Coordinates of C-alpha atoms in Angstrom, one line a residue:
X85 CA -34.2 114.2 -42.1
X86 CA -35.7 111.3 -43.9
X87 CA -39.4 111.4 -44.6
X88 CA -41.4 109.5 -42.1
X89 CA -42.2 106.1 -43.4
X90 CA -45.7 104.9 -43.3
X91 CA -46.4 101.4 -41.8
X92 CA -49.3 99.6 -43.2
X93 CA -50.9 96.8 -41.3
X94 CA -52.5 94.2 -43.6
X95 CA -55.6 92.5 -42.2
X96 CA -55.2 88.8 -41.6
X97 CA -58.6 88.2 -43.2
X98 CA -59.9 90.1 -46.0
X99 CA -62.8 92.4 -45.2
X100 CA -66.1 90.8 -45.6
X101 CA -69.5 92.5 -45.6
X102 CA -71.3 92.1 -42.3
X103 CA -74.3 90.1 -43.1
X104 CA -76.7 88.0 -41.1
X105 CA -75.1 84.8 -42.3
X106 CA -71.7 86.0 -41.4
X107 CA -72.8 86.7 -37.8
X108 CA -74.6 83.4 -37.5
X109 CA -71.8 81.1 -38.6
X110 CA -68.1 81.8 -38.5
X111 CA -66.0 81.0 -41.6
X112 CA -65.3 77.3 -41.7
X113 CA -61.8 76.2 -42.0
X114 CA -61.3 73.2 -44.1
X115 CA -60.0 70.3 -42.2
X116 CA -59.2 66.7 -42.9
X117 CA -60.4 63.9 -40.6
X118 CA -57.4 62.0 -39.4
X119 CA -58.0 58.3 -39.6
X120 CA -58.1 56.6 -36.2
X121 CA -55.2 54.3 -35.6
X122 CA -56.1 50.6 -35.8
X123 CA -56.0 49.6 -32.2
X124 CA -56.4 46.0 -30.8
X125 CA -59.9 45.4 -29.4
X126 CA -59.6 46.1 -25.6
X127 CA -60.4 43.4 -23.1
X128 CA -63.8 44.6 -21.9
X129 CA -64.3 44.5 -18.2
X130 CA -67.6 43.9 -16.4
X131 CA -66.7 46.9 -14.2
X132 CA -66.4 50.4 -15.5
X133 CA -64.2 52.6 -13.5
X134 CA -65.7 56.1 -13.7
X135 CA -62.6 57.6 -12.1
X136 CA -60.4 56.6 -15.0
X137 CA -59.5 59.3 -17.6
X138 CA -61.9 59.3 -20.5
X139 CA -60.6 59.1 -24.0
X140 CA -59.8 62.4 -25.7
X141 CA -62.9 63.6 -27.4
X142 CA -62.3 67.0 -29.0
X143 CA -60.6 70.3 -28.5
X144 CA -63.8 72.1 -27.8
X145 CA -63.6 72.1 -24.0
X146 CA -60.1 73.4 -24.2
X147 CA -61.3 76.6 -25.8
X148 CA -64.4 77.0 -23.7
X149 CA -66.9 75.5 -26.1
X150 CA -69.5 72.9 -25.0
X151 CA -69.1 69.6 -26.7
X152 CA -72.4 68.5 -28.2
X153 CA -71.3 65.9 -30.7
X154 CA -72.8 62.5 -30.0
X155 CA -70.9 60.7 -32.7
X156 CA -68.5 57.9 -32.7
X157 CA -66.9 58.8 -29.4
X158 CA -70.1 58.3 -27.5
X159 CA -70.6 55.0 -29.2
X160 CA -67.2 54.0 -28.2
X161 CA -67.8 55.1 -24.6
X162 CA -71.0 53.1 -24.4
X163 CA -69.2 50.0 -25.6
X164 CA -67.1 50.1 -22.5
X165 CA -70.3 49.5 -20.4
X166 CA -71.1 46.2 -22.2
X167 CA -70.8 43.3 -19.7
X168 CA -67.7 41.3 -20.0
X169 CA -67.7 37.9 -21.7
X170 CA -65.0 35.9 -20.1
X171 CA -63.0 33.2 -21.9
X172 CA -65.2 30.5 -20.5
X173 CA -68.6 32.1 -21.0
X174 CA -69.6 29.9 -23.9
X175 CA -68.6 26.8 -22.0
X176 CA -70.5 28.2 -18.9
X177 CA -73.6 28.7 -21.0
X178 CA -73.4 25.1 -22.3
X179 CA -73.2 23.9 -18.7
X180 CA -75.8 26.3 -17.4
X181 CA -77.5 23.8 -15.1
X182 CA -74.3 22.7 -13.4
X183 CA -74.2 25.5 -10.7
X184 CA -77.8 24.8 -9.9
X185 CA -77.1 21.1 -9.4
X186 CA -74.2 22.0 -7.2
X187 CA -76.4 24.3 -5.1
X188 CA -79.1 21.7 -4.8
X189 CA -76.6 19.1 -3.7
X190 CA -75.1 21.5 -1.2
X191 CA -78.6 22.2 0.3
X192 CA -79.5 18.5 0.4
X193 CA -76.3 17.5 2.1
X194 CA -76.3 20.3 4.7
X195 CA -80.0 19.9 5.5
X196 CA -79.7 16.1 5.5
X197 CA -76.9 16.3 8.1
X198 CA -79.0 18.4 10.5
X199 CA -82.1 16.2 10.0
X200 CA -80.1 13.0 10.6
X201 CA -78.5 14.5 13.7
X202 CA -81.9 15.4 15.1
X203 CA -83.2 12.0 14.4
X204 CA -80.3 10.2 16.0
X205 CA -80.3 12.4 19.1
X206 CA -84.1 11.8 19.5
X207 CA -83.6 8.0 19.3
X208 CA -80.7 8.1 21.8
X209 CA -82.6 10.2 24.3
X210 CA -85.7 7.9 24.1
X211 CA -83.5 4.8 24.5
X212 CA -81.8 6.4 27.6
X213 CA -85.2 7.7 29.0
X214 CA -83.8 11.2 29.2
X215 CA -86.6 13.8 29.6
X216 CA -84.8 16.7 28.0
X217 CA -85.3 18.1 24.5
X218 CA -82.8 16.2 22.3
X219 CA -82.8 19.0 19.7
X220 CA -81.9 21.5 22.4
X221 CA -78.9 19.4 23.4
X222 CA -77.9 19.3 19.7
X223 CA -78.1 23.0 19.5
X224 CA -75.7 23.4 22.5
X225 CA -73.3 20.9 20.9
X226 CA -73.2 22.8 17.6
X227 CA -72.8 26.2 19.4
X228 CA -70.0 24.8 21.5
X229 CA -68.2 23.5 18.4
X230 CA -68.5 26.9 16.7
X231 CA -67.2 28.7 19.7
X232 CA -64.2 26.3 20.1
X233 CA -63.4 26.6 16.4
X234 CA -63.7 30.4 16.5
X235 CA -61.1 30.6 19.4
X236 CA -58.7 28.1 17.8
X237 CA -59.2 28.3 14.0
X238 CA -61.5 31.1 13.0
X239 CA -61.3 30.2 9.3
X240 CA -62.6 26.7 10.2
X241 CA -65.6 28.3 12.1
X242 CA -66.3 30.4 9.0
X243 CA -66.2 27.4 6.7
X244 CA -68.4 25.5 9.1
X245 CA -71.0 28.3 9.0
X246 CA -70.8 28.7 5.2
X247 CA -71.3 25.0 4.7
X248 CA -74.6 24.9 6.7
X249 CA -75.8 28.3 5.4
X250 CA -78.1 26.8 2.7
X251 CA -79.8 24.7 5.3
X252 CA -80.3 27.6 7.7
X253 CA -81.7 29.7 4.9
X254 CA -84.0 26.9 3.8
X255 CA -85.3 26.6 7.4
X256 CA -85.8 30.3 7.7
X257 CA -87.6 30.5 4.4
X258 CA -90.1 27.8 5.2
X259 CA -90.3 28.3 9.0
X260 CA -94.1 29.1 9.2
X261 CA -94.9 25.9 7.4
X262 CA -93.6 23.8 10.2
X263 CA -96.2 25.5 12.6
X264 CA -99.1 24.9 10.3
X265 CA -100.1 21.3 11.0
X266 CA -101.4 22.2 14.4
X267 CA -103.7 24.7 12.9
X268 CA -104.9 22.5 10.1
X269 CA -106.0 19.8 12.6
X270 CA -107.4 22.3 15.1
X271 CA -111.0 21.2 14.4
X272 CA -110.0 17.7 15.7
X273 CA -108.0 19.0 18.6
X274 CA -110.7 21.3 20.0
X275 CA -113.7 18.9 19.4
X276 CA -113.7 17.7 23.0
X277 CA -113.0 21.1 24.5
X278 CA -116.2 22.8 25.7
X279 CA -117.1 26.2 24.3
X280 CA -116.8 27.9 27.6
X281 CA -113.3 26.4 28.1
X282 CA -112.3 27.5 24.6
X283 CA -113.3 31.1 25.4
X284 CA -111.3 31.0 28.6
X285 CA -108.3 29.7 26.7
X286 CA -108.6 32.5 24.1
X287 CA -108.8 35.2 26.8
X288 CA -105.7 33.7 28.6
X289 CA -103.8 33.7 25.4
X290 CA -104.6 37.3 24.5
X291 CA -104.2 38.7 28.0
X292 CA -101.1 36.6 28.7
X293 CA -99.5 37.8 25.4
X294 CA -100.0 41.4 26.4
X295 CA -98.7 40.8 30.0
X296 CA -95.6 39.0 28.7
X297 CA -94.9 41.7 26.2
X298 CA -95.0 44.4 28.9
X299 CA -92.9 42.4 31.3
X300 CA -90.2 41.7 28.8
X301 CA -90.2 45.2 27.3
X302 CA -90.1 47.2 30.5
X303 CA -87.5 44.8 32.0
X304 CA -85.2 45.4 29.0
X305 CA -85.7 49.2 29.3
X306 CA -85.0 49.2 33.0
X307 CA -81.8 47.1 32.7
X308 CA -80.7 49.2 29.7
X309 CA -81.0 52.4 31.8
X310 CA -78.9 50.8 34.5
X311 CA -76.1 49.4 32.4
X312 CA -76.2 52.3 29.8
X313 CA -74.6 50.2 27.1
X314 CA -74.2 51.9 23.8
X315 CA -76.0 50.2 20.9
X316 CA -73.8 49.2 17.9
X317 CA -74.9 47.9 14.5
X318 CA -75.5 44.1 14.5
X319 CA -74.2 41.6 12.0
X320 CA -76.2 41.7 8.8
X321 CA -78.6 38.8 8.5
X322 CA -79.1 37.1 5.2
X323 CA -82.7 37.0 4.0
X324 CA -84.0 34.0 2.1
X325 CA -85.0 34.5 -1.5
X326 CA -88.6 35.2 -2.5
X327 CA -90.9 32.7 -4.1
X328 CA -90.9 32.5 -7.9
X329 CA -93.6 31.8 -10.4
X330 CA -91.9 28.6 -11.4
X331 CA -92.2 27.3 -7.9
X332 CA -95.9 28.3 -7.7
X333 CA -96.8 26.6 -10.9
X334 CA -94.8 23.5 -10.0
X335 CA -96.6 23.0 -6.7
X336 CA -99.9 23.7 -8.4
X337 CA -99.2 21.0 -10.9
X338 CA -98.3 18.6 -8.1
X339 CA -101.6 19.4 -6.3
X340 CA -103.8 18.9 -9.4
X341 CA -102.2 15.6 -10.5
X342 CA -102.0 14.0 -7.0
X343 CA -105.5 15.1 -6.1
X344 CA -106.9 13.5 -9.3
X345 CA -104.8 10.3 -8.7
X346 CA -106.1 10.1 -5.1
X347 CA -109.7 10.4 -6.3
X348 CA -109.3 7.7 -9.0
X349 CA -107.2 5.3 -7.0
X350 CA -107.4 6.1 -3.2
X351 CA -104.7 3.5 -2.3
X352 CA -102.3 4.3 -5.1
X353 CA -99.4 4.8 -2.6
X354 CA -100.3 1.7 -0.5
X355 CA -102.2 3.7 2.2
X356 CA -104.7 6.4 2.2
X357 CA -102.4 8.7 4.2
X358 CA -99.6 8.1 1.7
X359 CA -101.9 8.8 -1.2
X360 CA -103.3 12.0 0.4
X361 CA -99.8 13.2 1.3
X362 CA -98.8 14.8 -2.0
X363 CA -101.9 16.9 -2.6
X364 CA -102.2 17.9 1.1
X365 CA -98.6 19.0 1.2
X366 CA -98.9 20.9 -2.0
X367 CA -102.1 22.6 -0.8
X368 CA -100.2 23.7 2.4
X369 CA -97.2 25.0 0.4
X370 CA -99.4 26.8 -2.1
X371 CA -101.4 28.5 0.6
X372 CA -98.2 29.7 2.2
X373 CA -96.9 31.0 -1.1
X374 CA -100.1 32.8 -2.0
X375 CA -100.4 34.3 1.5
X376 CA -96.8 35.5 1.4
X377 CA -97.6 37.4 -1.9
X378 CA -100.6 39.2 -0.5
X379 CA -100.4 43.0 0.0
X380 CA -99.0 44.1 3.3
X381 CA -102.2 45.7 4.5
X382 CA -104.1 42.4 3.8
X383 CA -101.4 40.4 5.6
X384 CA -102.0 42.4 8.7
X385 CA -105.5 40.9 8.9
X386 CA -105.1 37.7 6.9
X387 CA -101.7 36.4 8.0
X388 CA -99.9 34.0 5.5
X389 CA -100.1 31.2 8.1
X390 CA -103.9 31.5 8.2
X391 CA -104.0 31.4 4.4
X392 CA -101.8 28.3 4.6
X393 CA -103.9 26.5 7.1
X394 CA -107.2 27.5 5.3
X395 CA -105.8 26.1 2.0
X396 CA -105.0 22.8 3.5
X397 CA -108.4 22.6 5.2
X398 CA -110.2 23.4 2.0
X399 CA -108.3 20.7 0.2
X400 CA -109.2 18.2 2.9
X401 CA -112.9 19.3 2.8
X402 CA -113.0 19.0 -1.0
X403 CA -111.4 15.6 -1.1
X404 CA -113.5 14.4 1.8
X405 CA -116.7 15.5 0.0
X406 CA -115.7 14.1 -3.4
X407 CA -114.4 10.8 -2.0
X408 CA -117.3 10.5 0.5
X409 CA -114.7 9.8 3.2
X410 CA -115.4 12.9 5.2
X411 CA -113.2 15.8 6.3
X412 CA -112.3 14.3 9.6
X413 CA -110.8 11.2 8.0
X414 CA -108.7 13.3 5.7
X415 CA -107.4 15.4 8.6
X416 CA -106.5 12.2 10.4
X417 CA -104.4 11.3 7.3
X418 CA -102.9 14.8 7.4
X419 CA -101.3 14.2 10.8
X420 CA -101.1 10.5 11.7
X421 CA -98.3 10.7 14.3
X422 CA -97.2 7.3 13.1
X423 CA -93.6 7.2 11.8
X424 CA -94.3 4.2 9.5
X425 CA -97.3 5.9 7.8
X426 CA -96.7 9.7 7.9
X427 CA -98.9 12.3 6.5
X428 CA -98.2 15.8 5.1
X429 CA -98.3 17.3 8.6
X430 CA -95.9 14.7 10.0
X431 CA -93.4 15.6 7.2
X432 CA -93.6 19.3 8.1
X433 CA -93.4 18.8 11.8
X434 CA -90.4 16.6 11.3
X435 CA -88.4 19.8 10.6
X436 CA -89.1 21.3 14.1
X437 CA -86.0 19.7 15.6
X438 CA -83.9 21.1 12.9
X439 CA -85.3 24.5 13.7
X440 CA -83.9 24.3 17.2
X441 CA -80.5 23.1 16.0
X442 CA -80.3 26.0 13.6
X443 CA -80.6 28.4 16.5
X444 CA -76.9 27.7 17.2
X445 CA -75.9 29.3 13.9
X446 CA -78.0 32.5 14.4
X447 CA -76.7 32.8 18.0
X448 CA -73.1 32.3 16.9
X449 CA -73.5 34.9 14.2
X450 CA -74.7 37.4 16.8
X451 CA -72.3 36.4 19.6
X452 CA -70.7 39.8 19.8
X453 CA -74.1 41.4 20.2
X454 CA -75.1 38.9 22.8
X455 CA -71.9 39.5 24.8
X456 CA -72.3 43.3 24.6
X457 CA -76.0 43.4 25.6
X458 CA -75.9 40.3 27.8
X459 CA -77.4 42.1 30.8
X460 CA -80.5 43.3 29.0
X461 CA -81.1 40.1 26.9
X462 CA -80.6 37.4 29.6
X463 CA -82.4 39.3 32.4
X464 CA -85.4 40.1 30.2
X465 CA -85.7 36.6 28.6
X466 CA -85.4 34.7 32.0
X467 CA -87.9 36.9 33.7
X468 CA -90.3 36.8 30.8
X469 CA -90.1 33.0 30.5
X470 CA -90.7 32.4 34.2
X471 CA -93.5 34.9 34.2
X472 CA -95.2 33.4 31.2
X473 CA -95.3 29.9 32.7
X474 CA -96.5 30.8 36.2
X475 CA -98.9 33.5 35.1
X476 CA -100.6 31.1 32.8
X477 CA -101.0 28.6 35.6
X478 CA -102.3 31.2 38.0
X479 CA -104.8 32.8 35.5
X480 CA -106.0 29.3 34.5
X481 CA -106.7 28.5 38.1
X482 CA -108.5 31.9 38.7
X483 CA -110.8 31.5 35.7
X484 CA -111.7 27.9 36.5
X485 CA -110.1 26.3 33.5
X486 CA -109.6 22.5 33.6
X487 CA -106.2 21.7 35.0
X488 CA -105.2 19.5 32.1
X489 CA -106.1 22.3 29.6
X490 CA -104.2 24.8 31.7
X491 CA -101.1 22.6 31.6
X492 CA -101.5 22.1 27.9
X493 CA -101.2 25.9 27.2
X494 CA -98.4 26.6 29.7
X495 CA -95.7 27.1 27.0
X496 CA -97.9 29.6 25.0
X497 CA -95.0 32.0 24.4
X498 CA -92.4 29.4 23.4
X499 CA -91.8 28.2 19.8
X500 CA -93.8 25.1 18.8
X501 CA -90.7 22.8 18.6
X502 CA -89.8 23.4 22.2
X503 CA -93.3 23.8 23.5
X504 CA -94.1 20.3 22.4
X505 CA -91.1 19.1 24.2
X506 CA -92.1 20.9 27.4
X507 CA -95.7 19.5 27.5
X508 CA -94.2 16.0 27.0
X509 CA -93.0 16.4 30.6
X510 CA -96.6 16.6 31.9
X511 CA -98.9 13.6 32.0
X512 CA -102.0 13.7 29.9
X513 CA -101.3 17.1 28.2
X514 CA -103.0 17.7 24.8
X515 CA -100.1 18.3 22.4
X516 CA -102.4 19.4 19.6
X517 CA -103.9 22.0 21.8
X518 CA -100.5 23.2 22.9
X519 CA -99.3 23.7 19.3
X520 CA -102.6 25.5 18.4
X521 CA -102.3 27.8 21.5
X522 CA -98.7 28.7 20.5
X523 CA -99.6 29.5 16.9
X524 CA -102.6 31.5 18.0
X525 CA -100.5 33.5 20.4
X526 CA -98.0 34.1 17.6
X527 CA -100.8 35.3 15.3
X528 CA -102.1 37.8 17.8
X529 CA -98.6 39.1 18.3
X530 CA -97.8 39.3 14.6
X531 CA -100.9 41.4 13.9
X532 CA -100.8 43.8 16.9
X533 CA -97.3 43.8 18.4
X534 CA -96.1 47.0 16.7
X535 CA -99.2 49.1 17.4
X536 CA -99.2 47.9 21.1
X537 CA -95.5 48.7 21.6
X538 CA -96.1 52.2 20.1
X539 CA -98.9 52.8 22.6
X540 CA -96.8 51.5 25.5
X541 CA -93.9 53.8 24.3
X542 CA -91.5 50.9 23.9
X543 CA -89.3 52.7 21.4
X544 CA -85.9 51.2 22.1
X545 CA -84.9 48.6 19.4
X546 CA -83.5 46.2 22.0
X547 CA -86.7 46.4 24.1
X548 CA -88.9 46.0 21.0
X549 CA -87.0 43.0 19.7
X550 CA -86.9 41.2 23.1
X551 CA -90.5 42.0 23.9
X552 CA -91.8 40.7 20.6
X553 CA -89.9 37.4 20.6
X554 CA -90.5 36.7 24.3
X555 CA -94.3 37.1 23.8
X556 CA -95.0 36.0 20.2
X557 CA -91.9 33.8 19.3
X558 CA -91.3 33.2 15.6
X559 CA -94.4 34.7 14.0
X560 CA -94.0 38.0 15.9
X561 CA -90.4 38.1 14.9
X562 CA -91.2 37.7 11.3
X563 CA -93.8 40.4 11.4
X564 CA -91.5 42.9 13.2
X565 CA -88.4 42.1 11.0
X566 CA -90.2 43.3 7.8
X567 CA -90.4 46.9 9.1
X568 CA -87.8 47.2 11.9
X569 CA -84.6 45.5 10.7
X570 CA -82.6 47.1 13.6
X571 CA -84.7 45.0 16.1
X572 CA -84.4 41.8 14.2
X573 CA -81.1 40.5 15.7
X574 CA -82.6 40.9 19.2
X575 CA -85.7 39.2 18.1
X576 CA -83.7 36.2 16.8
X577 CA -81.7 36.0 20.0
X578 CA -84.7 36.3 22.3
X579 CA -86.7 33.9 20.2
X580 CA -84.2 31.2 20.7
X581 CA -83.3 32.0 24.3
X582 CA -86.9 32.1 25.5
X583 CA -87.5 28.6 24.3
X584 CA -84.2 27.4 25.7
X585 CA -84.8 28.8 29.2
X586 CA -88.4 27.7 29.2
X587 CA -87.2 24.1 28.5
X588 CA -84.5 24.3 31.1
X589 CA -86.9 25.6 33.7
X590 CA -89.5 22.9 33.0
X591 CA -86.9 20.1 33.0
X592 CA -86.5 20.7 36.8
X593 CA -89.0 18.3 38.5
X594 CA -89.7 20.8 41.3
X595 CA -90.8 23.4 38.8
X596 CA -93.1 21.0 37.0
X597 CA -94.7 19.9 40.3
X598 CA -95.3 23.5 41.3
X599 CA -96.9 24.4 38.0
X600 CA -99.2 21.4 38.2
X601 CA -100.1 22.3 41.8
X602 CA -100.9 25.9 40.9
X603 CA -103.0 24.8 37.8
X604 CA -105.2 22.6 39.8

């Protein structure tokens, strides 16, 4: 038998003494770094797709090691996140102002069409002696056109909406400014009103606001329980852009320069009202911008519209003192009510008709919501509008308020644009007092509507939106929309419909006669 052969196994690595350095770091294997292939520069996209496969980085993860190298691969990965520079970027930078000019022209044309339509309708209604709000007729016409286009050519309806969107956003952004003139000239409007009558009016406004809020809110809840319609998300509503520092400083410069010019040359723009117009308008706008930028807890007490009116009154007081013309004369130039010699207040109130026409776009945008919740919305709005008008006449009669003053504050829960149209139906009504009463009602609602509805347990978004708009119109709507966006669509709908139904009701001669008979 052959001798058993011995098999020797040679170690793959020569034996090394076990030292601390050996345990800490394995033997390095010399490698050579392969040069990266020269690749063409990728077209960098402005979007980075995280789901795409990342470039190969190392073999470490394959063998269970954690990759910690932050070398060239990470730099390459970060370069993918650099915003893209399209082929025409350099040309776009050279023509940076062109898109801004296009946007400005788009706004000017769309807003100009709405203003021109409002003016033409007003003239036509005056010439025909029609006692019906011309802007409300224009709103119905625009809404009808949108509905017809939507049923026949939906793309045309969308294009129509998109064309007028800059104008509607402009109106929404500056809406409180159009209410301000009535507050600015309030010292002139209430001069002939006795103090006792003023106190009665204030009590009617506060008590009437609370009563209208409860009637609208509980009506909506009752009808909602009956119909049991499930609430669905509303169409998103575009919010206007905030004010910028450039706008603030631009209006500040206009105020300083025009104020100095008016002091040096009081008839620089042919009339005193025309000369005072730039700085009074700038003071009003600056007050609104500053008030809008105040902290939310301050705005609950000092509403931006109060800051706006106070700013204009302070400017009038300062100019009246320095020019020795008196504050009353300056306020008379602020709201002249003469089309051939308008003041700053006349310019602002000239937008009220466009506000009514713009309701057509907001109603069309929420048409599905209106159709779905028609029972709750229409029943609450109609009942609230009728209750507001007749309860004001009854309470005014009970507290002994003068009949003409009672008639002047009848449309206290209706937006200013339509409230002024309503009081024009009544002989001898004080339009300035009407506008002031509407704004004061809105301020009360803007400050207390959420707390009161919480106390009354009006928790349903539909009821909260309808109750707010039916009792405090636009100012209450703006206050509620900041914290309760789910109620905003119902606010916008009820805000428009309350004024519409109030105008329709008061356009009936029998209704007007009954209100006058109750008031006095």
